[in-house]
mmCIF file of C-alpha atoms and ligand atoms in Angstrom:
data_model
loop_
_atom_site.group_PDB
_atom_site.id
_atom_site.type_symbol
_atom_site.label_atom_id
_atom_site.label_comp_id
_atom_site.label_asym_id
_atom_site.label_seq_id
_atom_site.Cartn_x
_atom_site.Cartn_y
_atom_site.Cartn_z
ATOM 1 C CA MET A 1 -0.105 -0.079 -0.041
ATOM 2 C CA LYS A 2 1.583 3.264 -0.797
ATOM 3 C CA ILE A 3 0.852 6.513 1.277
ATOM 4 C CA LEU A 4 1.611 10.168 -0.068
ATOM 5 C CA ALA A 5 2.555 11.890 2.773
ATOM 6 C CA LEU A 6 2.953 15.716 3.473
ATOM 7 C CA GLU A 7 4.677 17.717 6.438
ATOM 8 C CA SER A 8 4.764 21.677 7.107
ATOM 9 C CA SER A 9 4.806 21.799 10.961
ATOM 10 C CA CYS A 10 8.072 24.193 11.013
ATOM 11 C CA ASP A 11 10.157 25.208 8.542
ATOM 12 C CA GLU A 12 10.461 22.255 6.152
ATOM 13 C CA THR A 13 7.982 21.712 3.293
ATOM 14 C CA ALA A 14 8.044 18.049 2.646
ATOM 15 C CA ALA A 15 6.306 15.415 0.751
ATOM 16 C CA ALA A 16 7.075 11.691 -0.021
ATOM 17 C CA VAL A 17 5.834 8.307 -1.083
ATOM 18 C CA VAL A 18 6.116 5.421 1.064
ATOM 19 C CA GLU A 19 5.379 1.998 0.563
ATOM 20 C CA ASN A 20 3.776 -0.136 3.354
ATOM 21 C CA GLY A 21 5.243 2.327 6.188
ATOM 22 C CA ARG A 22 9.052 0.752 5.596
ATOM 23 C CA THR A 23 9.656 1.494 1.568
ATOM 24 C CA VAL A 24 10.719 4.979 0.774
ATOM 25 C CA LEU A 25 10.083 5.479 -2.793
ATOM 26 C CA SER A 26 10.571 9.040 -3.048
ATOM 27 C CA SER A 27 11.218 11.999 -0.181
ATOM 28 C CA VAL A 28 11.650 15.478 -1.329
ATOM 29 C CA VAL A 29 12.349 18.377 1.579
ATOM 30 C CA ALA A 30 12.378 21.978 1.213
ATOM 31 C CA THR A 31 14.021 23.631 3.673
ATOM 32 C CA GLN A 32 13.376 27.251 5.020
ATOM 33 C CA ILE A 33 16.504 27.537 7.392
ATOM 34 C CA GLU A 34 18.365 30.239 4.917
ATOM 35 C CA ARG A 35 15.687 32.411 5.037
ATOM 36 C CA HIS A 36 15.090 32.095 8.697
ATOM 37 C CA LYS A 37 18.623 32.523 9.505
ATOM 38 C CA ILE A 38 18.818 36.266 9.301
ATOM 39 C CA PHE A 39 16.301 36.483 11.958
ATOM 40 C CA GLY A 40 17.946 34.074 14.286
ATOM 41 C CA GLY A 41 14.977 31.627 14.504
ATOM 42 C CA VAL A 42 12.066 30.708 12.888
ATOM 43 C CA VAL A 43 9.301 33.372 12.080
ATOM 44 C CA PRO A 44 6.012 31.788 12.147
ATOM 45 C CA GLU A 45 4.384 34.309 9.240
ATOM 46 C CA ILE A 46 7.277 33.782 7.042
ATOM 47 C CA ALA A 47 7.071 30.169 7.336
ATOM 48 C CA SER A 48 3.420 29.562 6.821
ATOM 49 C CA ARG A 49 3.703 31.786 3.514
ATOM 50 C CA MET A 50 6.902 29.640 2.223
ATOM 51 C CA HIS A 51 5.065 26.465 2.879
ATOM 52 C CA ALA A 52 2.114 27.725 0.840
ATOM 53 C CA GLU A 53 4.373 28.516 -2.273
ATOM 54 C CA ALA A 54 6.342 25.118 -2.007
ATOM 55 C CA ILE A 55 3.825 22.422 -1.185
ATOM 56 C CA SER A 56 2.315 22.195 -4.787
ATOM 57 C CA GLU A 57 5.854 21.681 -6.223
ATOM 58 C CA VAL A 58 7.281 19.387 -3.482
ATOM 59 C CA THR A 59 4.251 17.125 -3.763
ATOM 60 C CA ARG A 60 4.556 16.789 -7.432
ATOM 61 C CA GLN A 61 8.258 16.061 -7.316
ATOM 62 C CA ALA A 62 7.438 13.447 -4.678
ATOM 63 C CA LEU A 63 4.988 11.974 -6.845
ATOM 64 C CA GLU A 64 7.184 12.328 -9.957
ATOM 65 C CA GLN A 65 10.041 10.832 -8.219
ATOM 66 C CA ALA A 66 8.167 7.881 -7.277
ATOM 67 C CA SER A 67 6.926 7.409 -10.564
ATOM 68 C CA CYS A 68 3.413 7.514 -9.665
ATOM 69 C CA LYS A 69 0.121 9.404 -10.245
ATOM 70 C CA LEU A 70 -2.047 10.357 -7.631
ATOM 71 C CA SER A 71 -4.380 7.639 -8.617
ATOM 72 C CA ASP A 72 -1.558 5.367 -7.804
ATOM 73 C CA VAL A 73 -1.436 6.114 -3.974
ATOM 74 C CA ASP A 74 -4.016 4.616 -1.559
ATOM 75 C CA ALA A 75 -4.018 7.326 1.143
ATOM 76 C CA VAL A 76 -2.735 10.939 1.780
ATOM 77 C CA ALA A 77 -1.172 11.284 5.529
ATOM 78 C CA VAL A 78 -0.511 14.726 6.652
ATOM 79 C CA THR A 79 1.087 16.187 10.002
ATOM 80 C CA TYR A 80 -1.794 17.899 11.606
ATOM 81 C CA ALA A 81 -0.069 18.334 15.351
ATOM 82 C CA PRO A 82 1.557 20.145 17.140
ATOM 83 C CA GLY A 83 3.780 22.362 15.602
ATOM 84 C CA LEU A 84 3.331 26.227 14.214
ATOM 85 C CA ILE A 85 -0.342 26.357 13.503
ATOM 86 C CA GLY A 86 0.027 28.839 10.554
ATOM 87 C CA ALA A 87 2.527 26.227 8.907
ATOM 88 C CA LEU A 88 0.198 23.126 9.810
ATOM 89 C CA LEU A 89 -2.616 24.550 8.481
ATOM 90 C CA VAL A 90 -0.778 24.957 4.716
ATOM 91 C CA GLY A 91 -0.484 21.104 4.986
ATOM 92 C CA VAL A 92 -3.784 20.018 6.263
ATOM 93 C CA ASN A 93 -5.579 22.171 3.775
ATOM 94 C CA TYR A 94 -3.429 20.958 1.304
ATOM 95 C CA ALA A 95 -3.830 17.337 2.109
ATOM 96 C CA LYS A 96 -7.905 17.726 2.181
ATOM 97 C CA GLY A 97 -7.957 19.318 -0.984
ATOM 98 C CA LEU A 98 -6.040 16.080 -2.376
ATOM 99 C CA SER A 99 -8.312 13.872 -0.695
ATOM 100 C CA LEU A 100 -11.645 15.673 -1.619
ATOM 101 C CA SER A 101 -10.607 15.711 -5.373
ATOM 102 C CA SER A 102 -8.887 12.395 -5.416
ATOM 103 C CA GLY A 103 -11.585 10.261 -3.109
ATOM 104 C CA LEU A 104 -8.348 8.880 -1.322
ATOM 105 C CA PRO A 105 -8.782 8.531 2.355
ATOM 106 C CA LEU A 106 -7.080 11.383 4.549
ATOM 107 C CA VAL A 107 -4.798 9.752 7.500
ATOM 108 C CA PRO A 108 -4.151 12.408 10.214
ATOM 109 C CA VAL A 109 -0.592 12.059 11.809
ATOM 110 C CA HIS A 110 0.650 13.137 15.139
ATOM 111 C CA HIS A 111 4.275 14.850 14.743
ATOM 112 C CA LEU A 112 6.192 13.031 17.297
ATOM 113 C CA ARG A 113 4.745 9.751 16.437
ATOM 114 C CA SER A 114 6.303 10.330 12.972
ATOM 115 C CA HIS A 115 9.715 10.875 14.419
ATOM 116 C CA ILE A 116 9.582 7.562 16.365
ATOM 117 C CA ALA A 117 8.585 6.371 12.877
ATOM 118 C CA ALA A 118 11.538 7.180 11.025
ATOM 119 C CA ASN A 119 13.193 4.250 12.902
ATOM 120 C CA TYR A 120 10.727 2.106 10.796
ATOM 121 C CA ILE A 121 12.714 3.005 7.497
ATOM 122 C CA THR A 122 16.181 3.157 9.211
ATOM 123 C CA HIS A 123 15.490 -0.320 10.968
ATOM 124 C CA PRO A 124 13.264 -2.564 8.792
ATOM 125 C CA ASP A 125 13.472 -5.247 11.441
ATOM 126 C CA LEU A 126 12.184 -2.794 14.400
ATOM 127 C CA GLU A 127 8.682 -3.303 16.276
ATOM 128 C CA PRO A 128 7.276 -2.255 19.128
ATOM 129 C CA PRO A 129 7.416 -2.361 22.292
ATOM 130 C CA PHE A 130 10.388 -0.079 23.133
ATOM 131 C CA LEU A 131 11.439 2.743 25.150
ATOM 132 C CA CYS A 132 12.064 6.003 22.687
ATOM 133 C CA LEU A 133 13.641 9.296 23.931
ATOM 134 C CA VAL A 134 12.100 11.856 21.382
ATOM 135 C CA VAL A 135 14.072 14.952 21.625
ATOM 136 C CA SER A 136 13.204 17.497 19.215
ATOM 137 C CA GLY A 137 12.966 21.497 18.848
ATOM 138 C CA GLY A 138 9.925 21.644 20.670
ATOM 139 C CA ASN A 139 9.645 18.187 22.594
ATOM 140 C CA THR A 140 11.531 16.201 24.920
ATOM 141 C CA LEU A 141 9.798 13.464 26.190
ATOM 142 C CA LEU A 142 10.391 9.413 27.288
ATOM 143 C CA VAL A 143 7.763 7.205 25.668
ATOM 144 C CA HIS A 144 7.088 3.819 26.137
ATOM 145 C CA VAL A 145 5.659 2.720 22.540
ATOM 146 C CA ARG A 146 3.650 -0.111 23.597
ATOM 147 C CA ASP A 147 2.279 -0.646 19.936
ATOM 148 C CA TYR A 148 2.453 1.576 16.540
ATOM 149 C CA THR A 149 -0.344 3.811 17.713
ATOM 150 C CA ASP A 150 -0.428 3.084 21.666
ATOM 151 C CA PHE A 151 2.067 5.268 23.662
ATOM 152 C CA GLN A 152 2.631 5.851 27.455
ATOM 153 C CA VAL A 153 4.494 9.142 28.678
ATOM 154 C CA LEU A 154 7.000 8.117 31.264
ATOM 155 C CA GLY A 155 8.582 11.615 31.542
ATOM 156 C CA ARG A 156 8.691 14.839 29.677
ATOM 157 C CA THR A 157 10.242 18.384 30.080
ATOM 158 C CA ARG A 158 8.617 20.801 32.358
ATOM 159 C CA ASP A 159 10.030 23.855 30.507
ATOM 160 C CA ASP A 160 12.278 24.349 27.600
ATOM 161 C CA ALA A 161 12.771 20.973 25.319
ATOM 162 C CA ALA A 162 16.640 19.896 25.056
ATOM 163 C CA GLY A 163 16.486 21.465 21.505
ATOM 164 C CA GLU A 164 15.157 24.912 22.202
ATOM 165 C CA ALA A 165 17.529 25.055 25.106
ATOM 166 C CA LEU A 166 20.593 23.845 22.863
ATOM 167 C CA ASP A 167 19.280 26.451 20.264
ATOM 168 C CA LYS A 168 19.118 29.587 22.845
ATOM 169 C CA ALA A 169 22.352 28.652 24.374
ATOM 170 C CA ALA A 170 23.934 28.540 20.831
ATOM 171 C CA ARG A 171 22.315 32.102 19.960
ATOM 172 C CA ALA A 172 23.610 33.670 23.126
ATOM 173 C CA MET A 173 27.190 32.382 22.082
ATOM 174 C CA GLY A 174 26.659 34.299 18.670
ATOM 175 C CA LEU A 175 26.236 30.724 16.761
ATOM 176 C CA PRO A 176 23.917 30.751 13.599
ATOM 177 C CA TYR A 177 20.394 29.075 13.506
ATOM 178 C CA PRO A 178 19.878 26.178 13.889
ATOM 179 C CA GLY A 179 21.811 26.423 16.743
ATOM 180 C CA GLY A 180 21.694 22.929 17.920
ATOM 181 C CA VAL A 181 23.366 22.092 14.777
ATOM 182 C CA HIS A 182 25.962 24.378 14.958
ATOM 183 C CA LEU A 183 26.681 23.870 18.710
ATOM 184 C CA ASP A 184 27.489 20.102 17.888
ATOM 185 C CA LYS A 185 30.219 21.171 15.589
ATOM 186 C CA ALA A 186 31.557 24.180 17.451
ATOM 187 C CA ALA A 187 31.829 21.939 20.815
ATOM 188 C CA LYS A 188 33.631 19.015 19.119
ATOM 189 C CA ASP A 189 37.098 21.080 19.716
ATOM 190 C CA GLY A 190 36.163 21.863 23.072
ATOM 191 C CA ASN A 191 36.821 20.661 26.664
ATOM 192 C CA ASP A 192 33.565 19.386 27.889
ATOM 193 C CA LYS A 193 34.782 20.061 31.688
ATOM 194 C CA ALA A 194 35.778 23.789 31.418
ATOM 195 C CA PHE A 195 32.512 24.789 32.924
ATOM 196 C CA SER A 196 30.443 23.429 35.627
ATOM 197 C CA PHE A 197 26.610 23.217 35.100
ATOM 198 C CA PRO A 198 23.843 22.489 37.691
ATOM 199 C CA HIS A 199 22.710 18.801 37.325
ATOM 200 C CA PRO A 200 18.757 19.653 36.781
ATOM 201 C CA HIS A 201 15.963 17.017 38.747
ATOM 202 C CA VAL A 202 12.499 17.524 39.000
ATOM 203 C CA GLU A 203 11.700 16.521 42.737
ATOM 204 C CA GLY A 204 9.486 13.760 42.811
ATOM 205 C CA SER A 205 9.278 13.149 39.089
ATOM 206 C CA PRO A 206 12.512 11.292 38.519
ATOM 207 C CA LEU A 207 11.755 10.646 34.765
ATOM 208 C CA ASP A 208 10.864 14.623 34.120
ATOM 209 C CA PHE A 209 13.340 16.844 32.519
ATOM 210 C CA SER A 210 14.108 20.709 33.210
ATOM 211 C CA PHE A 211 16.578 22.400 30.849
ATOM 212 C CA SER A 212 15.565 26.367 31.485
ATOM 213 C CA GLY A 213 17.736 26.624 34.521
ATOM 214 C CA LEU A 214 20.800 25.265 32.501
ATOM 215 C CA LYS A 215 19.759 27.641 29.658
ATOM 216 C CA THR A 216 19.890 30.507 32.357
ATOM 217 C CA SER A 217 23.365 29.515 33.673
ATOM 218 C CA VAL A 218 24.631 29.521 30.179
ATOM 219 C CA VAL A 219 23.358 33.154 29.587
ATOM 220 C CA ASN A 220 24.569 34.580 32.690
ATOM 221 C CA ILE A 221 27.973 33.030 31.947
ATOM 222 C CA ILE A 222 27.950 35.198 28.649
ATOM 223 C CA HIS A 223 26.667 38.335 29.985
ATOM 224 C CA ASN A 224 29.153 38.164 32.845
ATOM 225 C CA ALA A 225 32.091 37.663 30.487
ATOM 226 C CA ASN A 226 30.700 40.397 28.084
ATOM 227 C CA GLN A 227 30.433 42.695 31.297
ATOM 228 C CA LYS A 228 34.254 42.434 32.085
ATOM 229 C CA GLY A 229 34.940 42.675 28.400
ATOM 230 C CA GLU A 230 36.120 39.280 28.230
ATOM 231 C CA THR A 231 35.600 36.891 25.011
ATOM 232 C CA VAL A 232 33.656 33.769 25.728
ATOM 233 C CA PRO A 233 35.647 30.247 24.742
ATOM 234 C CA VAL A 234 32.664 29.089 22.545
ATOM 235 C CA ALA A 235 34.432 25.486 21.893
ATOM 236 C CA ASP A 236 34.635 24.801 25.755
ATOM 237 C CA LEU A 237 31.391 26.653 26.854
ATOM 238 C CA GLY A 238 29.307 24.704 24.194
ATOM 239 C CA ALA A 239 30.836 21.529 25.327
ATOM 240 C CA SER A 240 30.302 21.916 28.510
ATOM 241 C CA PHE A 241 26.671 22.901 28.325
ATOM 242 C CA LEU A 242 26.097 20.088 25.534
ATOM 243 C CA ARG A 243 27.605 17.704 28.419
ATOM 244 C CA ALA A 244 25.132 18.964 30.913
ATOM 245 C CA VAL A 245 22.207 18.312 28.663
ATOM 246 C CA VAL A 246 23.229 15.168 27.171
ATOM 247 C CA ASP A 247 24.055 13.912 31.022
ATOM 248 C CA SER A 248 20.266 14.691 31.714
ATOM 249 C CA LEU A 249 19.002 12.691 28.892
ATOM 250 C CA VAL A 250 21.131 9.784 29.351
ATOM 251 C CA SER A 251 20.587 9.508 33.271
ATOM 252 C CA ASN A 252 16.636 9.953 32.676
ATOM 253 C CA THR A 253 16.728 7.093 29.899
ATOM 254 C CA GLN A 254 18.763 5.189 32.163
ATOM 255 C CA LYS A 255 16.119 5.323 35.058
ATOM 256 C CA ALA A 256 13.148 4.849 32.595
ATOM 257 C CA LEU A 257 15.000 1.471 31.010
ATOM 258 C CA GLN A 258 15.089 0.121 34.785
ATOM 259 C CA THR A 259 11.236 0.771 34.941
ATOM 260 C CA LEU A 260 10.670 -1.076 32.011
ATOM 261 C CA PRO A 261 12.782 -4.287 32.499
ATOM 262 C CA VAL A 262 11.369 -6.586 29.845
ATOM 263 C CA THR A 263 11.998 -3.947 27.226
ATOM 264 C CA LYS A 264 15.198 -4.438 25.624
ATOM 265 C CA LYS A 265 15.445 -1.854 22.914
ATOM 266 C CA LEU A 266 16.006 1.945 22.872
ATOM 267 C CA VAL A 267 15.043 4.057 20.218
ATOM 268 C CA LEU A 268 16.062 7.879 19.411
ATOM 269 C CA ALA A 269 13.727 9.951 17.664
ATOM 270 C CA GLY A 270 13.746 13.921 16.851
ATOM 271 C CA GLY A 271 16.272 16.775 15.538
ATOM 272 C CA VAL A 272 18.782 16.361 18.343
ATOM 273 C CA SER A 273 19.027 12.657 18.070
ATOM 274 C CA ALA A 274 21.656 13.666 14.981
ATOM 275 C CA ASN A 275 23.794 15.211 17.979
ATOM 276 C CA SER A 276 27.093 13.369 17.939
ATOM 277 C CA VAL A 277 27.802 13.529 21.708
ATOM 278 C CA LEU A 278 24.229 12.172 22.494
ATOM 279 C CA ARG A 279 24.449 9.450 19.858
ATOM 280 C CA ALA A 280 28.143 8.060 21.509
ATOM 281 C CA ASP A 281 26.770 8.698 24.806
ATOM 282 C CA MET A 282 23.661 6.732 24.263
ATOM 283 C CA GLN A 283 25.634 3.908 22.629
ATOM 284 C CA GLN A 284 27.853 3.579 25.798
ATOM 285 C CA LEU A 285 24.480 3.459 27.674
ATOM 286 C CA ALA A 286 23.283 0.385 25.698
ATOM 287 C CA LYS A 287 26.443 -1.785 26.053
ATOM 288 C CA ARG A 288 26.154 -0.927 29.881
ATOM 289 C CA THR A 289 22.725 -1.823 30.079
ATOM 290 C CA GLY A 290 22.694 -4.766 27.520
ATOM 291 C CA VAL A 291 19.681 -3.222 25.555
ATOM 292 C CA ASP A 292 19.658 -2.617 21.741
ATOM 293 C CA LEU A 293 19.941 0.750 20.733
ATOM 294 C CA TYR A 294 18.110 1.963 17.427
ATOM 295 C CA LEU A 295 19.058 5.353 16.107
ATOM 296 C CA PRO A 296 17.510 7.286 13.007
ATOM 297 C CA GLU A 297 19.581 7.612 9.906
ATOM 298 C CA LEU A 298 21.063 11.122 10.056
ATOM 299 C CA SER A 299 18.984 12.371 6.871
ATOM 300 C CA LEU A 300 15.785 11.291 8.922
ATOM 301 C CA CYS A 301 16.352 13.016 12.357
ATOM 302 C CA GLY A 302 15.146 16.206 11.083
ATOM 303 C CA ASP A 303 11.900 16.960 9.758
ATOM 304 C CA ASN A 304 11.043 15.168 6.598
ATOM 305 C CA ALA A 305 7.706 13.669 5.008
ATOM 306 C CA ALA A 306 8.912 10.141 4.712
ATOM 307 C CA MET A 307 8.409 9.543 8.440
ATOM 308 C CA VAL A 308 4.765 10.856 8.184
ATOM 309 C CA GLY A 309 4.392 8.032 5.512
ATOM 310 C CA ALA A 310 5.727 5.461 7.843
ATOM 311 C CA GLN A 311 3.631 6.471 10.922
ATOM 312 C CA GLY A 312 0.618 7.378 8.538
ATOM 313 C CA TYR A 313 0.691 3.605 7.160
ATOM 314 C CA TYR A 314 0.371 2.247 10.881
ATOM 315 C CA GLU A 315 -2.605 4.680 11.744
ATOM 316 C CA TYR A 316 -4.343 3.560 8.629
ATOM 317 C CA LEU A 317 -3.930 0.053 9.703
ATOM 318 C CA ALA A 318 -5.367 0.969 12.893
ATOM 319 C CA GLY A 319 -8.708 2.539 11.264
ATOM 320 C CA LYS A 320 -7.645 6.357 11.602
ATOM 321 C CA ARG A 321 -9.288 8.647 9.045
ATOM 322 C CA ALA A 322 -10.204 12.300 9.182
ATOM 323 C CA GLY A 323 -12.634 14.097 7.203
ATOM 324 C CA MET A 324 -13.044 17.708 5.627
ATOM 325 C CA ASP A 325 -13.198 19.186 9.212
ATOM 326 C CA LEU A 326 -9.927 18.116 10.152
ATOM 327 C CA ASN A 327 -8.017 20.904 11.773
ATOM 328 C CA ALA A 328 -4.393 21.815 12.760
ATOM 329 C CA PHE A 329 -3.251 22.143 16.641
ATOM 330 C CA ALA A 330 -0.499 23.823 17.982
ATOM 331 C CA THR A 331 -0.393 21.579 20.777
ATOM 332 C CA MET A 332 -1.577 17.726 21.036
ATOM 333 C CA PRO A 333 -0.297 15.044 23.684
ATOM 334 C CA ILE A 334 1.246 12.060 21.842
ATOM 335 C CA THR A 335 -1.281 10.066 23.096
ATOM 336 C CA GLU A 336 -3.753 12.126 21.460
ATOM 337 C CA GLU A 337 -6.463 12.012 24.464
HETATM 338 O O1 KG4 B 401 12.857 17.431 15.333
HETATM 339 P P1 KG4 B 401 13.304 18.679 14.807
HETATM 340 O O2 KG4 B 401 13.911 18.649 13.501
HETATM 341 O O3 KG4 B 401 12.066 19.757 14.872
HETATM 342 C C1 KG4 B 401 11.095 19.594 15.558
HETATM 343 O O4 KG4 B 401 10.112 18.716 14.979
HETATM 344 O O5 KG4 B 401 10.941 20.433 16.425
HETATM 345 O O6 KG4 B 401 14.380 19.337 15.731
HETATM 346 C C2 KG4 B 401 14.884 20.351 15.412
HETATM 347 C C3 KG4 B 401 16.129 20.523 16.402
HETATM 348 C C4 KG4 B 401 16.459 22.297 16.903
HETATM 349 O O7 KG4 B 401 16.567 22.508 17.958
HETATM 350 C C5 KG4 B 401 17.884 21.823 16.328
HETATM 351 O O8 KG4 B 401 19.115 22.693 16.634
HETATM 352 C C6 KG4 B 401 18.335 20.517 16.658
HETATM 353 O O9 KG4 B 401 17.142 19.584 16.266
HETATM 354 N N1 KG4 B 401 19.576 19.776 16.235
HETATM 355 C C7 KG4 B 401 20.428 19.552 17.034
HETATM 356 C C8 KG4 B 401 21.275 18.663 15.899
HETATM 357 N N2 KG4 B 401 20.881 18.774 14.550
HETATM 358 C C9 KG4 B 401 19.374 19.160 14.936
HETATM 359 N N3 KG4 B 401 21.032 19.562 18.076
HETATM 360 C C10 KG4 B 401 22.140 19.255 18.670
HETATM 361 N N4 KG4 B 401 23.091 18.687 17.582
HETATM 362 C C11 KG4 B 401 22.639 18.306 16.348
HETATM 363 N N5 KG4 B 401 23.351 17.508 15.395
#
């Protein structure tokens, strides 16, 4: 079964054709990064307009590269939540138009479920149940993926997402947008013990995260240095900050593994799962605890529509459908309750 999938939740307009949830026949991503770079972050209004400009052509290319016509696919899947509301609405409305004009079923897909499903493409043998750490620009979650469409949240951030904290810290250090990517590169030459940061924990909720204190700490270090006319050693500060963020992610993941002793599979998902320090430390954790680690290939860590086609397939099998009244939502728990 072939699914035409669309994604427009943030700053990438993407379309893909995916067969049986695992085989990518085409995947086209039009990124807006260059446009948002000059503002140091995503400008929602610009993002919406650029999605509207790109979505027809991106969809046309995805069908062409898969050697398909719309009549060759079996369903249209689209990201409907969570994300920037104006950006999501472009994809949702375009998908509704395609569904109405072709008679194809419309399948709404949760963005974070898609990030998890990117792993089904990279690892054809991966099946639930497993523990997943979802680390994206807007969300940080520890999820027990009980089945393809059955999720239990074990831990979540109480304030900033890990990606958001990395982006804000990088921006304060003068690194370009998207900060997490540049911080990863800058930190490679740095000493991760040069600065000490607090070890955040949420009282009474050992699997929850908090990154806002770390972010304030790094901003204070930079302001203090600026006031004294000193230059901030970006590589050392970046490496130390990244170490603190990754330590917190790894530590809670280890605790979550202990709460799910029968689950021997650990999966990473979301944009921050491209981070080299996080990937290396999770490899070590997997080795120490004897679990199998599944990492999405780098090209599928960021936003793309192939992952929407993968999750869309399982949502379709579970009977999920939307009508012409489908709306977009800026926030939505992964359990969709
Ligand atoms: O999952 P994603 O593409 O978008 C959302 O769905 O939110 O994640 C984007 C986030 C940004 O915060 C970006 O800085 C971060 O992922 N990111 C990274 C790396 N690549 C992307 N953070 C750290 N190291 C990276 N290599």
